[in-house]
Amino acid sequence: MRSIIKYFTQTAMEIIRKIINHAYTLCVKGAFRRFGKGSLIDWRLERFVGAKHISIGSDTVVHEYSRLMTNCLIEGVTPELVIGNDCNIGSRAMITACRSIVIGDHLLTGSNVLITDNAHGASTYEQMQLPPLQRPTTSKGGVCIGKNVWIGNNACIMPGVTIGDGVIVAANSVVTKDIPPYSVAAGVPAKVVKSCNQQ
């Protein structure tokens, strides 16, 4: 009897959660530059900033406690964040663009993933004397992630990086350089540990 009650309780909670998520998405989707059909944002999203510069494709899900942000912090640059179709952004992800982040279709991320195109200041003696929040925002370039990419838990995708189609980024990796298509990258900094290009 307890197992039956537990099953129906869990099922009811899941239905309620879906209804709340759909209602929340309906309320906020108009703030975005583009918001595709069938996409969903969890109502527990931690925050989104600069939604007018954020485009989300169709059938994409952004899970709980994540942050999507664009900031106009670089003079003369209008930021953009583009997330493709059928992407699954794991919980507690942080995606922040001051220049450009473009994510292809079918991205899957684990939890606690960071994707950023910017940093708090340059690593110079003069700037390092300042508190980090007082340093001017810098960017080494935008981030481009191809289609069918899988990024594991706690991975960091840093500024100026291009990740090719089909890439797997292992958990806890820090990607600081381009990763070619159909390869596996792992480590800090991430290096290609396997290449699966067609013969």
PDB file of C-alpha atoms in Angstrom, residues 1 6 20 42 74 88 109 117 123 140 153 171 176 178:
ATOM      1  CA  MET A   1       0.000   0.000   0.000  1.00  0.00           C
ATOM      2  CA  LYS A   6       4.393   6.756  -3.018  1.00  0.00           C
ATOM      3  CA  ILE A  20       4.284  25.041 -13.254  1.00  0.00           C
ATOM      4  CA  ASP A  42      12.307  25.346 -15.363  1.00  0.00           C
ATOM      5  CA  ILE A  74      32.322  45.697 -24.102  1.00  0.00           C
ATOM      6  CA  ASN A  88      19.220  19.947 -22.887  1.00  0.00           C
ATOM      7  CA  THR A 109      25.184  19.114 -20.722  1.00  0.00           C
ATOM      8  CA  ASP A 117      33.144  34.272 -23.547  1.00  0.00           C
ATOM      9  CA  SER A 123      46.040  38.975 -16.180  1.00  0.00           C
ATOM     10  CA  LYS A 140      39.355  36.673 -26.050  1.00  0.00           C
ATOM     11  CA  ASN A 153      29.361  17.612 -15.274  1.00  0.00           C
ATOM     12  CA  ALA A 171      33.454  15.801 -16.691  1.00  0.00           C
ATOM     13  CA  THR A 176      40.778  26.587 -23.369  1.00  0.00           C
ATOM     14  CA  ASP A 178      39.553  24.499 -30.025  1.00  0.00           C
TER      15      ASP A 178
END
